PDB file of C-alpha atoms and ligand atoms in Angstrom:
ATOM      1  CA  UNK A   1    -177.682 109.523 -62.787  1.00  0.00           C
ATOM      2  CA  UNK A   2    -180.159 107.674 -64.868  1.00  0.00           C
ATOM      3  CA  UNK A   3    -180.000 103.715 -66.274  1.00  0.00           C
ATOM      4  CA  UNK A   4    -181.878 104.516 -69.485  1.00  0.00           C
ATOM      5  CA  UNK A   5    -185.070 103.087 -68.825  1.00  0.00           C
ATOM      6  CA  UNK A   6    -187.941 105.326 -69.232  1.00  0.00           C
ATOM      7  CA  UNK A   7    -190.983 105.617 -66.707  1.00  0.00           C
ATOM      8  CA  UNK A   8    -194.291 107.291 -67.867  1.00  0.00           C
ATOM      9  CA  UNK A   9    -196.783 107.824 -64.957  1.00  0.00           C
ATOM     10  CA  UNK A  10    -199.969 106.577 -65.092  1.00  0.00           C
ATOM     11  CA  UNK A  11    -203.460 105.392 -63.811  1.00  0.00           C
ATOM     12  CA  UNK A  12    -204.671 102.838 -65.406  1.00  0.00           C
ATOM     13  CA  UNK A  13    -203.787  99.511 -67.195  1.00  0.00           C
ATOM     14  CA  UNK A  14    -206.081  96.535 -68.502  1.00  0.00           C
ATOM     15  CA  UNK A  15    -206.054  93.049 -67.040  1.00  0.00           C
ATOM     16  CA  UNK A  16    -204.660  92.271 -63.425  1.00  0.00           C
ATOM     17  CA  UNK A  17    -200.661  92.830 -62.409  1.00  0.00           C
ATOM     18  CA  UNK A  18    -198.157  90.091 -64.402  1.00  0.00           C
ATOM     19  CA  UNK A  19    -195.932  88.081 -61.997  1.00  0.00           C
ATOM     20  CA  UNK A  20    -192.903  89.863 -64.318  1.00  0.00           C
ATOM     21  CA  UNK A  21    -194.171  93.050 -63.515  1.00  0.00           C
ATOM     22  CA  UNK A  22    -192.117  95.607 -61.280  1.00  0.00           C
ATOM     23  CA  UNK A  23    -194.034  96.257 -57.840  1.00  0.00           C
ATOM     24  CA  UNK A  24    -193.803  98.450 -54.477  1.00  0.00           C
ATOM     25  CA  UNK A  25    -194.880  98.229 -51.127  1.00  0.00           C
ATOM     26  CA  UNK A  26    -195.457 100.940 -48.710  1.00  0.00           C
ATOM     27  CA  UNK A  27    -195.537 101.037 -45.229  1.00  0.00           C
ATOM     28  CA  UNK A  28    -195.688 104.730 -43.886  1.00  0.00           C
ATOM     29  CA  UNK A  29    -192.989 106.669 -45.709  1.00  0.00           C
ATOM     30  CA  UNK A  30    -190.867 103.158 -45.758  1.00  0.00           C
ATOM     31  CA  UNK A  31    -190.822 101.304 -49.414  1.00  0.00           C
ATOM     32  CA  UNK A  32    -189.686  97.789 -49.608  1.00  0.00           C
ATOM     33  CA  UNK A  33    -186.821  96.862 -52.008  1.00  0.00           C
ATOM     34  CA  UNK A  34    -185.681  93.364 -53.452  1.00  0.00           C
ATOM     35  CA  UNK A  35    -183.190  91.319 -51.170  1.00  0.00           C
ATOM     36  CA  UNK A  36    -180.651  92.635 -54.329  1.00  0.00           C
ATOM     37  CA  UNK A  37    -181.515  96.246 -53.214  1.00  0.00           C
ATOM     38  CA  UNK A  38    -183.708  96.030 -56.610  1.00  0.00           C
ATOM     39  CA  UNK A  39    -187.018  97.091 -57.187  1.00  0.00           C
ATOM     40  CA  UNK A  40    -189.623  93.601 -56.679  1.00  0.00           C
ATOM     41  CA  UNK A  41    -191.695  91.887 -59.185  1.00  0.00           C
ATOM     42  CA  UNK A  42    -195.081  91.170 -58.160  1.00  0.00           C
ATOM     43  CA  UNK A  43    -194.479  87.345 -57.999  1.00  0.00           C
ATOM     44  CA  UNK A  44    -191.536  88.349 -54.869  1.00  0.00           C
ATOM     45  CA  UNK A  45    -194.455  89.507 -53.189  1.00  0.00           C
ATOM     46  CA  UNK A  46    -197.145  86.829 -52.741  1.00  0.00           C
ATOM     47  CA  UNK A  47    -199.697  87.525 -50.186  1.00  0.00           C
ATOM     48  CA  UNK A  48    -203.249  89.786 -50.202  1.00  0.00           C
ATOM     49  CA  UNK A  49    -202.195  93.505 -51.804  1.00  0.00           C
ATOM     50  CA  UNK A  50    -204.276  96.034 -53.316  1.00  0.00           C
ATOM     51  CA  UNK A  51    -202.441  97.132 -55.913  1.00  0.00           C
ATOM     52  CA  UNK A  52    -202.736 100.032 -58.143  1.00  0.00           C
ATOM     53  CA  UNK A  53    -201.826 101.070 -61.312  1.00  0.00           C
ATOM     54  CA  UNK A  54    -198.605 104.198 -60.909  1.00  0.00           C
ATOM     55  CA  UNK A  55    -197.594 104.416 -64.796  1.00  0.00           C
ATOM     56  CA  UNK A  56    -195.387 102.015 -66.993  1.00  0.00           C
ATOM     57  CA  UNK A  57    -191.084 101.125 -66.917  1.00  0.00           C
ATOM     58  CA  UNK A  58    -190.386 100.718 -70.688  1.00  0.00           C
ATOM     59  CA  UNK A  59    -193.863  99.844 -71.364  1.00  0.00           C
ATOM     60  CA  UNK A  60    -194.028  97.055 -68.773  1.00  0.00           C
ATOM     61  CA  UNK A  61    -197.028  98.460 -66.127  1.00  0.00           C
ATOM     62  CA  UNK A  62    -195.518  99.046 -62.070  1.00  0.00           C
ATOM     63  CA  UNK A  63    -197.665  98.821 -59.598  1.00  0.00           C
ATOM     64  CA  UNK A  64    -198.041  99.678 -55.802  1.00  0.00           C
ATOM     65  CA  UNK A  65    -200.029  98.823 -52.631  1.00  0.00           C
ATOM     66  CA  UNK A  66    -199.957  99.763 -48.895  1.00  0.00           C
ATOM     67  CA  UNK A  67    -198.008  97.176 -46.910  1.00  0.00           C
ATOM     68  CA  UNK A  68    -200.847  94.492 -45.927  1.00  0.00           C
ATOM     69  CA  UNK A  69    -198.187  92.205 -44.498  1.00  0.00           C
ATOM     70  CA  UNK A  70    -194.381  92.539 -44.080  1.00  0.00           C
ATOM     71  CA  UNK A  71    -192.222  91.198 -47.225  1.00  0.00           C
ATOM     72  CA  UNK A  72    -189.076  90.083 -47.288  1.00  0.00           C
ATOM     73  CA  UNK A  73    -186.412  92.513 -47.879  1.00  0.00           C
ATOM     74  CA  UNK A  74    -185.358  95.952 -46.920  1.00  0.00           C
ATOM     75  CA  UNK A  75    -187.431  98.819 -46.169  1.00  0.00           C
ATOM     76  CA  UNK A  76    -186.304 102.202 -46.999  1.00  0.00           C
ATOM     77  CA  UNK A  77    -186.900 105.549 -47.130  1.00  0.00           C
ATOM     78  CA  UNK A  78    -187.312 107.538 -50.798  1.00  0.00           C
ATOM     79  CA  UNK A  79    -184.450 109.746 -49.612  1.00  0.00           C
ATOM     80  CA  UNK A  80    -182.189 106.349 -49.190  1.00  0.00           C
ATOM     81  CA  UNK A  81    -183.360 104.890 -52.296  1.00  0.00           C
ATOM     82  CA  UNK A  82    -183.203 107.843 -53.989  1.00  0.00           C
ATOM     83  CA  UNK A  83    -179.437 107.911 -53.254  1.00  0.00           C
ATOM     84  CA  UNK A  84    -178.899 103.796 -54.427  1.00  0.00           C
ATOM     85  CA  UNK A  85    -181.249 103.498 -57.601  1.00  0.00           C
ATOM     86  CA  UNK A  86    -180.697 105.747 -60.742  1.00  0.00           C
ATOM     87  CA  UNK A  87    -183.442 107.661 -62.202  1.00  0.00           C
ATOM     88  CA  UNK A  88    -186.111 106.913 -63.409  1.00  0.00           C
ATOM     89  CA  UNK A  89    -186.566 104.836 -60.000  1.00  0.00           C
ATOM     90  CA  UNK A  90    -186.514 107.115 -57.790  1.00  0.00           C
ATOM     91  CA  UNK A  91    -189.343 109.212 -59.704  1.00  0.00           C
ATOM     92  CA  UNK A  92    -191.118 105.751 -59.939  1.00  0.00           C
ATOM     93  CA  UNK A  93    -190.787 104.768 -56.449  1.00  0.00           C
ATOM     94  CA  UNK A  94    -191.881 108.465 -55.373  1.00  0.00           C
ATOM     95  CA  UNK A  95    -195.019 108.248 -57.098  1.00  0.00           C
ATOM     96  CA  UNK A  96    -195.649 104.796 -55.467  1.00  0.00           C
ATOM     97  CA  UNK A  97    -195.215 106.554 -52.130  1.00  0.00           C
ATOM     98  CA  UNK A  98    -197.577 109.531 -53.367  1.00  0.00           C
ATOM     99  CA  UNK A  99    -200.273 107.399 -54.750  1.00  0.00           C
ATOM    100  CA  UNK A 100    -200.391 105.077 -51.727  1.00  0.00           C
ATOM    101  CA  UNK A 101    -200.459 107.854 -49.241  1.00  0.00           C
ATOM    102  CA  UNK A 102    -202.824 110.061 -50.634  1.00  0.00           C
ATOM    103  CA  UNK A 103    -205.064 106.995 -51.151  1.00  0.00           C
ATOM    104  CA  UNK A 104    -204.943 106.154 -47.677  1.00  0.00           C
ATOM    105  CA  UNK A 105    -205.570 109.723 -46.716  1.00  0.00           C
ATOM    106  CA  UNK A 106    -208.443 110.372 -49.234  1.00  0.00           C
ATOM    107  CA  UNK A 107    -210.777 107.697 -48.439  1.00  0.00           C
ATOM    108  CA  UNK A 108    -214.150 109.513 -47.114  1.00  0.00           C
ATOM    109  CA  UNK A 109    -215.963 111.820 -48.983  1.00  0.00           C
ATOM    110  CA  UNK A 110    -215.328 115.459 -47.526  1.00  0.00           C
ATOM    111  CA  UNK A 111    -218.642 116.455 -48.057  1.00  0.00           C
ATOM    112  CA  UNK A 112    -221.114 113.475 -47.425  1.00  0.00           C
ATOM    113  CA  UNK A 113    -218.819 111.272 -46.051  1.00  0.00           C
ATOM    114  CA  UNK A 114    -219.248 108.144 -48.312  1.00  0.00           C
ATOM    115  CA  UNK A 115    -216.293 105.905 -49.042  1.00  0.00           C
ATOM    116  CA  UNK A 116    -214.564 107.192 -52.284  1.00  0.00           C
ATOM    117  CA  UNK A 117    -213.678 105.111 -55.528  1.00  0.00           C
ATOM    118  CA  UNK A 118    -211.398 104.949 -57.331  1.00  0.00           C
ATOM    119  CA  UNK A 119    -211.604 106.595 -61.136  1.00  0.00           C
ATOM    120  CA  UNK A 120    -210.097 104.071 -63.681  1.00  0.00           C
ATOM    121  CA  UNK A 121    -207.689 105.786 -65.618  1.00  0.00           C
ATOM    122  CA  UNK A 122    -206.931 108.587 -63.562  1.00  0.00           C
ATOM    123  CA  UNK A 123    -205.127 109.581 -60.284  1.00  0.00           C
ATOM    124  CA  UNK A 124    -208.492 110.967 -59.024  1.00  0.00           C
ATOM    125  CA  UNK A 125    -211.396 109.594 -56.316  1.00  0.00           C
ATOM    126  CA  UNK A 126    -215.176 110.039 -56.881  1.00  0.00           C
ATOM    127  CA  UNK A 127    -217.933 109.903 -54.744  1.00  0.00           C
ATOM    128  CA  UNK A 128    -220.356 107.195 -55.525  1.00  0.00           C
ATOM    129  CA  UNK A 129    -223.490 109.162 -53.792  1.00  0.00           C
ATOM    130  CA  UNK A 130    -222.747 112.736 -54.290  1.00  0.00           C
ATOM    131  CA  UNK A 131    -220.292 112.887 -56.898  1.00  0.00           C
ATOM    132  CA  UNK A 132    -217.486 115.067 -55.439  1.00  0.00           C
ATOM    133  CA  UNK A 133    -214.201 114.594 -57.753  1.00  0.00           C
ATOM    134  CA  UNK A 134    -211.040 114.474 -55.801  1.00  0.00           C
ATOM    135  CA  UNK A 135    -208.140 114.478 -58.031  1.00  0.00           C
ATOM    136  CA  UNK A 136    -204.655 113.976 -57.069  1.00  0.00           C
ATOM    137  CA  UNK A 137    -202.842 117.265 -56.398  1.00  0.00           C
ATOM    138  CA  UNK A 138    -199.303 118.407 -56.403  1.00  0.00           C
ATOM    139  CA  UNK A 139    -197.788 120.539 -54.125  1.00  0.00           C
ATOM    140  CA  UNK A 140    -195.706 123.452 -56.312  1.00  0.00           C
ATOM    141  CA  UNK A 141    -192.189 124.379 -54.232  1.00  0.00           C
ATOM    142  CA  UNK A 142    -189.618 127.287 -55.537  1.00  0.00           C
ATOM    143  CA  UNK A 143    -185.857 127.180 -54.756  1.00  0.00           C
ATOM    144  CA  UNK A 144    -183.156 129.633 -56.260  1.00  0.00           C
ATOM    145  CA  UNK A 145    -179.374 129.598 -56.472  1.00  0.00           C
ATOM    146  CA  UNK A 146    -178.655 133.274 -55.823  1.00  0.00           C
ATOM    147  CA  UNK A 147    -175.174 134.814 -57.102  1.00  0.00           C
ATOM    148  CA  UNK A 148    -173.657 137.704 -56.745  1.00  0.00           C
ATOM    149  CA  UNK A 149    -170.122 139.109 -58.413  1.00  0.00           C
ATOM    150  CA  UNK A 150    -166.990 139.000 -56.077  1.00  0.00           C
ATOM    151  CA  UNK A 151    -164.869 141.585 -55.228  1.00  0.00           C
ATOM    152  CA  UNK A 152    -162.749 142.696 -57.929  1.00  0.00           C
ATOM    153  CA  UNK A 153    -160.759 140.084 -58.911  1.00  0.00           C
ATOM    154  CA  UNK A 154    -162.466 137.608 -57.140  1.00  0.00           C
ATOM    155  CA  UNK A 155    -165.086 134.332 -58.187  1.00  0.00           C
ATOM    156  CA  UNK A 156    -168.949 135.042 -57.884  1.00  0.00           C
ATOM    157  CA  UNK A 157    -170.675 134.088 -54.444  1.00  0.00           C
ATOM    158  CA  UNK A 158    -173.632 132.364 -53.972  1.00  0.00           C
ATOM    159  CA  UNK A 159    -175.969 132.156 -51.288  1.00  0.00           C
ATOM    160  CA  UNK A 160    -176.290 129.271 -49.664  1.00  0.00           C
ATOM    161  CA  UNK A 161    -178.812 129.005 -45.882  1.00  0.00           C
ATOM    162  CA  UNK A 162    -179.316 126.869 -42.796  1.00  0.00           C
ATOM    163  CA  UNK A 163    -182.181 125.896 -41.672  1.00  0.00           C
ATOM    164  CA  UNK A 164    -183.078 125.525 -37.719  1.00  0.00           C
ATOM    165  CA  UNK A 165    -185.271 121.854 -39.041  1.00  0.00           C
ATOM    166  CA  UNK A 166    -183.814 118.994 -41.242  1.00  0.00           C
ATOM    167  CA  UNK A 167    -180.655 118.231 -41.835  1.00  0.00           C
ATOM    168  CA  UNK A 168    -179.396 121.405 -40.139  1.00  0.00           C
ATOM    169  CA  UNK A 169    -175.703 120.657 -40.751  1.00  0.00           C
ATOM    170  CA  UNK A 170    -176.581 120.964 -44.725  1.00  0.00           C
ATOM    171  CA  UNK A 171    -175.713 124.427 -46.454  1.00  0.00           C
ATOM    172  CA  UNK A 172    -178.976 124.550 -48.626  1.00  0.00           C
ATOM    173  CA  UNK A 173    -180.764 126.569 -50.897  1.00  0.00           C
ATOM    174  CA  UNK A 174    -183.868 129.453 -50.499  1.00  0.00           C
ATOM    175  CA  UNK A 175    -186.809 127.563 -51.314  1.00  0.00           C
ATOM    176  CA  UNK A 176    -190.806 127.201 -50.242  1.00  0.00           C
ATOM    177  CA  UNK A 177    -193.845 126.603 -51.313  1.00  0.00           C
ATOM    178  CA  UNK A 178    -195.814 128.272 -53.361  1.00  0.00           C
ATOM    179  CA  UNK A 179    -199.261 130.293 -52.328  1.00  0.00           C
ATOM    180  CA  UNK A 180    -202.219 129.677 -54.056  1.00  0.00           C
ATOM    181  CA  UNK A 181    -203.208 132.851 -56.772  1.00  0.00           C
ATOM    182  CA  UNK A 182    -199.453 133.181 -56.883  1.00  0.00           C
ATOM    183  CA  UNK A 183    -196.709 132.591 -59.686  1.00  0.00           C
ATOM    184  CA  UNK A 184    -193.726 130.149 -59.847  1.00  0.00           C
ATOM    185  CA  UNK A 185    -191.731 133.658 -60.008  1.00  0.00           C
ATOM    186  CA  UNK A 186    -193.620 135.591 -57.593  1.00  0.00           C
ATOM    187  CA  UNK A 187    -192.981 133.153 -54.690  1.00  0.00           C
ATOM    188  CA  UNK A 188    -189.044 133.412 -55.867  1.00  0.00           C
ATOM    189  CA  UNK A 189    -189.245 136.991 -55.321  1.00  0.00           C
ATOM    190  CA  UNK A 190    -191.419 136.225 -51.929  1.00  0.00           C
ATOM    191  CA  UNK A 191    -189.565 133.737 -50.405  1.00  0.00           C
ATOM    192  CA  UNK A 192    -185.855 135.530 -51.385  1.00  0.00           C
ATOM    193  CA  UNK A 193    -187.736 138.804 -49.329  1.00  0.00           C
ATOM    194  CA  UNK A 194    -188.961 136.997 -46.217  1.00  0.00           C
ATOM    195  CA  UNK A 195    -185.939 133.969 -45.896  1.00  0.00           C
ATOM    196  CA  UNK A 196    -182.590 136.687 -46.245  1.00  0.00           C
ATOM    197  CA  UNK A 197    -184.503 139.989 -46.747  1.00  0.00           C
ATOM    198  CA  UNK A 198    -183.299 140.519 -50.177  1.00  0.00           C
ATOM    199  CA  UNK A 199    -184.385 141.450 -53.684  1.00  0.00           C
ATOM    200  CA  UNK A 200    -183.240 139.800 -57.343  1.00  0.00           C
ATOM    201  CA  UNK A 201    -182.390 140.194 -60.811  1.00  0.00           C
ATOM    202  CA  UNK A 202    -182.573 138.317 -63.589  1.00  0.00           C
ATOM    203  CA  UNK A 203    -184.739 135.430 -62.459  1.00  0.00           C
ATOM    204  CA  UNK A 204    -184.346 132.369 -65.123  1.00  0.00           C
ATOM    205  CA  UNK A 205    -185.686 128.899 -65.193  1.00  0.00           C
ATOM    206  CA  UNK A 206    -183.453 126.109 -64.459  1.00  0.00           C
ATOM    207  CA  UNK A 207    -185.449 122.658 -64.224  1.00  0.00           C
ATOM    208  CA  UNK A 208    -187.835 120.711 -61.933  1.00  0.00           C
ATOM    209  CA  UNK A 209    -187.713 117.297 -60.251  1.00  0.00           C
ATOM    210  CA  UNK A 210    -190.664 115.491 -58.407  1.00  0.00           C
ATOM    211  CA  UNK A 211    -189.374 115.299 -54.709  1.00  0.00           C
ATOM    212  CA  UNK A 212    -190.943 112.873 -51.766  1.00  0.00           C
ATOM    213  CA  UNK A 213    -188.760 113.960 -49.181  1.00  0.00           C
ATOM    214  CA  UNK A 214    -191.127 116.627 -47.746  1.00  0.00           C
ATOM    215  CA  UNK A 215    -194.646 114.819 -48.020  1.00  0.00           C
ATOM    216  CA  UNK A 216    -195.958 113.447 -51.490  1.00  0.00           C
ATOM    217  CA  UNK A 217    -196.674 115.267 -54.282  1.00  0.00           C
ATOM    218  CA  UNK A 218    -194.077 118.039 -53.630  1.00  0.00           C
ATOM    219  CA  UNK A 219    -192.857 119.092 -57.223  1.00  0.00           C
ATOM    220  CA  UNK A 220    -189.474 120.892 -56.616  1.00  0.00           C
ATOM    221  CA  UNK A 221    -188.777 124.343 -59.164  1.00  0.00           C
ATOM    222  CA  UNK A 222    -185.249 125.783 -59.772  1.00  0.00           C
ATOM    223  CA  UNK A 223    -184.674 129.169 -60.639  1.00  0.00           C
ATOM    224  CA  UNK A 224    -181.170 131.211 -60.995  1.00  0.00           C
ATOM    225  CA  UNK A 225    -180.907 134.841 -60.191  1.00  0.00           C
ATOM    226  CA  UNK A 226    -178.297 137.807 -59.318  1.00  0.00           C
ATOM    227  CA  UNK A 227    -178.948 139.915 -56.092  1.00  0.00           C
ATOM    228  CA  UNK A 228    -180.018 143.467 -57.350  1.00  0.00           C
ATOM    229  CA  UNK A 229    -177.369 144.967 -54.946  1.00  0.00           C
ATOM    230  CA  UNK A 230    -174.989 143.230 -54.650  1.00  0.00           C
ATOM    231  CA  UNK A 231    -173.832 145.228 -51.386  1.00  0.00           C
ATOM    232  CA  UNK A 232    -176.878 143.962 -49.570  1.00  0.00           C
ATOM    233  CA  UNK A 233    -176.193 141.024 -46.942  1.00  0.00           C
ATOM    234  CA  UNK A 234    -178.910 138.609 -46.011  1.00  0.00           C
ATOM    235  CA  UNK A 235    -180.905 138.878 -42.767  1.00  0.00           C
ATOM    236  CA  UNK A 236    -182.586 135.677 -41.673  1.00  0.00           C
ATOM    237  CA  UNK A 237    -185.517 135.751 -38.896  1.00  0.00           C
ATOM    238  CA  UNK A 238    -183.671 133.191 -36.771  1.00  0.00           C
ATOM    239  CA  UNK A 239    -186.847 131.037 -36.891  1.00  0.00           C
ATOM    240  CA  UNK A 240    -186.757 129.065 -40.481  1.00  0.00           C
ATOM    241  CA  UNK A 241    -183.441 130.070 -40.840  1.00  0.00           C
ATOM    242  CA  UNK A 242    -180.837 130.358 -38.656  1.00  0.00           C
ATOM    243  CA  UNK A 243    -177.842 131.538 -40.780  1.00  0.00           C
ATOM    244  CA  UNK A 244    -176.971 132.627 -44.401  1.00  0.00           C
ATOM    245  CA  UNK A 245    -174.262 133.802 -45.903  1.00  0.00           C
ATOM    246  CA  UNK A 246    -172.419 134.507 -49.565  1.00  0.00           C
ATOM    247  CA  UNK A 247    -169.688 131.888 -50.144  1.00  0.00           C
ATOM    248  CA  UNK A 248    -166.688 131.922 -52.964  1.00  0.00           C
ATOM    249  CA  UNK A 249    -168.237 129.391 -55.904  1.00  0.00           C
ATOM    250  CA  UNK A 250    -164.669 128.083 -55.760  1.00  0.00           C
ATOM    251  CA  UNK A 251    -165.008 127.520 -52.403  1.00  0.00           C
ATOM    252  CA  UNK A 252    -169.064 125.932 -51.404  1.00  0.00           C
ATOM    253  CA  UNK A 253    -168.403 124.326 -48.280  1.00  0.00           C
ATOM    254  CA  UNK A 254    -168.644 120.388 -48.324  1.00  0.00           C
ATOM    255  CA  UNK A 255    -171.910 119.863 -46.753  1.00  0.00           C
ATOM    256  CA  UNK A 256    -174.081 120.315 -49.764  1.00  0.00           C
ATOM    257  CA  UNK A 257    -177.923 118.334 -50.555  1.00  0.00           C
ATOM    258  CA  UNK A 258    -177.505 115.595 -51.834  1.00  0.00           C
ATOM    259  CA  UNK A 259    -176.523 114.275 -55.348  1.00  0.00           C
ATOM    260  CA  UNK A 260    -180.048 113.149 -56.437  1.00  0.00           C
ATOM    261  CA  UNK A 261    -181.716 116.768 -55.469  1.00  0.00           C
ATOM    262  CA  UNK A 262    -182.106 119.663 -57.721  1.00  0.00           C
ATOM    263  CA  UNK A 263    -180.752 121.617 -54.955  1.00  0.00           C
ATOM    264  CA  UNK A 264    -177.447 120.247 -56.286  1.00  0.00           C
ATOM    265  CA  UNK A 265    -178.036 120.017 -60.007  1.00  0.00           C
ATOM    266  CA  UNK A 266    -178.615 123.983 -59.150  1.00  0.00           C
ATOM    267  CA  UNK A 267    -175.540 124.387 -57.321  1.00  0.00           C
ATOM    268  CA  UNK A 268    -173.445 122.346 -59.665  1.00  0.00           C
ATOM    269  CA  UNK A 269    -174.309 123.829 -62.571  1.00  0.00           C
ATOM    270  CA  UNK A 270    -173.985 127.176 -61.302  1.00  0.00           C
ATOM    271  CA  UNK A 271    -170.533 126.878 -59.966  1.00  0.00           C
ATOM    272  CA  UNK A 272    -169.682 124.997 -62.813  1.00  0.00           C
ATOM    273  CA  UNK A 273    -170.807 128.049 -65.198  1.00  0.00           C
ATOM    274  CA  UNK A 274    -168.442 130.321 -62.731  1.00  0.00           C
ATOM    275  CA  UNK A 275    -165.707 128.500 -64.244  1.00  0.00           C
ATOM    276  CA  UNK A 276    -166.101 128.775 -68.139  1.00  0.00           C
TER     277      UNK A 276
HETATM  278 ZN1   ZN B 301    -219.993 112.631 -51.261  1.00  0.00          ZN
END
């Protein structure tokens, strides 16, 4: 879902924020929408913020600031407002939550323990006495729609998982993060091993979406891939995962991830490709 507005992400914009100009607040992991369930101008939100620069909405700059008093409104999660507001909003209003967070959480130097400042322009922190350059940093996660053919006669399966943390009810894709020295594909190939103790084929590239459900900065990779035997049944370890099976793409069971997720978008467009 998307309203046709375009956001660009960014650091930096001359002159101070325009009463007209889209704004968020952030408490914790809580963002504060418009009495309308819209997203606030700056002039809804009079009082003493700090805001920042996050990127433009059609050219017009957005900005963001941790909550220095309580505005009027509702406060929501990303994963709720995610659900209400079309793209790009929830990709703006993600980055708001990133760039507030990891502001809050970078503020000393790590190695001579001055206060940071900002770098205009740039989603980075310097130190003023000894220089250190802390730039913003994503966090790279895998996930993988994993088919294999039915029995003769039958639809493809796909694997779908539980997991023992989270929305447990929800029938979810493997995913995790990826390892540092390691490729997109290799932690596919990884995670598929340790999460169901099985091996792939034909590994492709399906999309990616920014995601602020699991801690900022999380940037969510889809892959597709075929089970290289397509005997094997998964094993989980009981731990992460507590059950995973191969289900019908005519019949997924109803509690999929949400709409909004790539999760979906992955599931979707692979049972939809079943059926052509
Ligand atoms: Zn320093």
């Amino acid at each position: 879902m998307t309203d046709g507005s375009r956001f660009v992400p960014g650091a930096g914009h001359p002159g101070p924020p325009g009463p007209d100009h889209p704004a968020l607040l952030v408490a914790g992991r809580k963002l504060l929408l418009g009495p309308d369930g819209r997203l606030n101008r700056i002039a809804d939100l009079p009082g003493d913020h700090d805001w920042v620069p996050i990127g433009t909405l059609d050219d017009v700059p957005v900005w963001a600031a941790g909550r220095s008093k309580a505005g009027a409104g509702r406060w929501v999660s990303w994963r709720r407002l995610a659900a209400e507001l079309p793209e790009p909003l929830a990709a703006l209003a993600g980055r708001a939550l990133q760039v507030v967070t990891w502001r809050h959480s970078h503020r000393w130097c790590g190695a001579c323990r001055a206060e940071l400042a900002d770098v205009p322009g740039e989603s980075a922190r310097r130190c003023p006495d000894c220089g250190l350059y802390v730039p913003m940093r994503l966090s790279p996660a895998v996930l993988v729609a994993i088919t294999r053919p039915g029995a003769a006669g039958r639809p493809d399966e796909l694997l779908l998982v539980r997991h023992s943390y989270g929305p447990t009810e929800l029938w979810a894709l493997v995913a995790g993060f990826v390892e540092a020295g390691e490729t997109l594909e290799a932690a596919v190939h990884r995670e598929v091993g340790e999460e169901v103790g099985l091996t792939v084929d034909g590994l492709t590239y399906f999309g990616s979406q920014p995601w602020a459900m699991s801690g900022p900065g999380v940037l969510l990779t889809g892959f597709t891939a075929t089970a290289a035997d397509p005997a094997a049944e998964p094993v989980v370890d009981g731990r992460e995962l507590v059950q995973a099976r191969w289900f019908p793409l005519d019949a997924l069971p109803a509690e999929l991830p949400p709409a909004y997720s790539i999760s979906r978008w992955l599931i979707d467009a692979t049972a939809t490709g079943a059926r052509r």
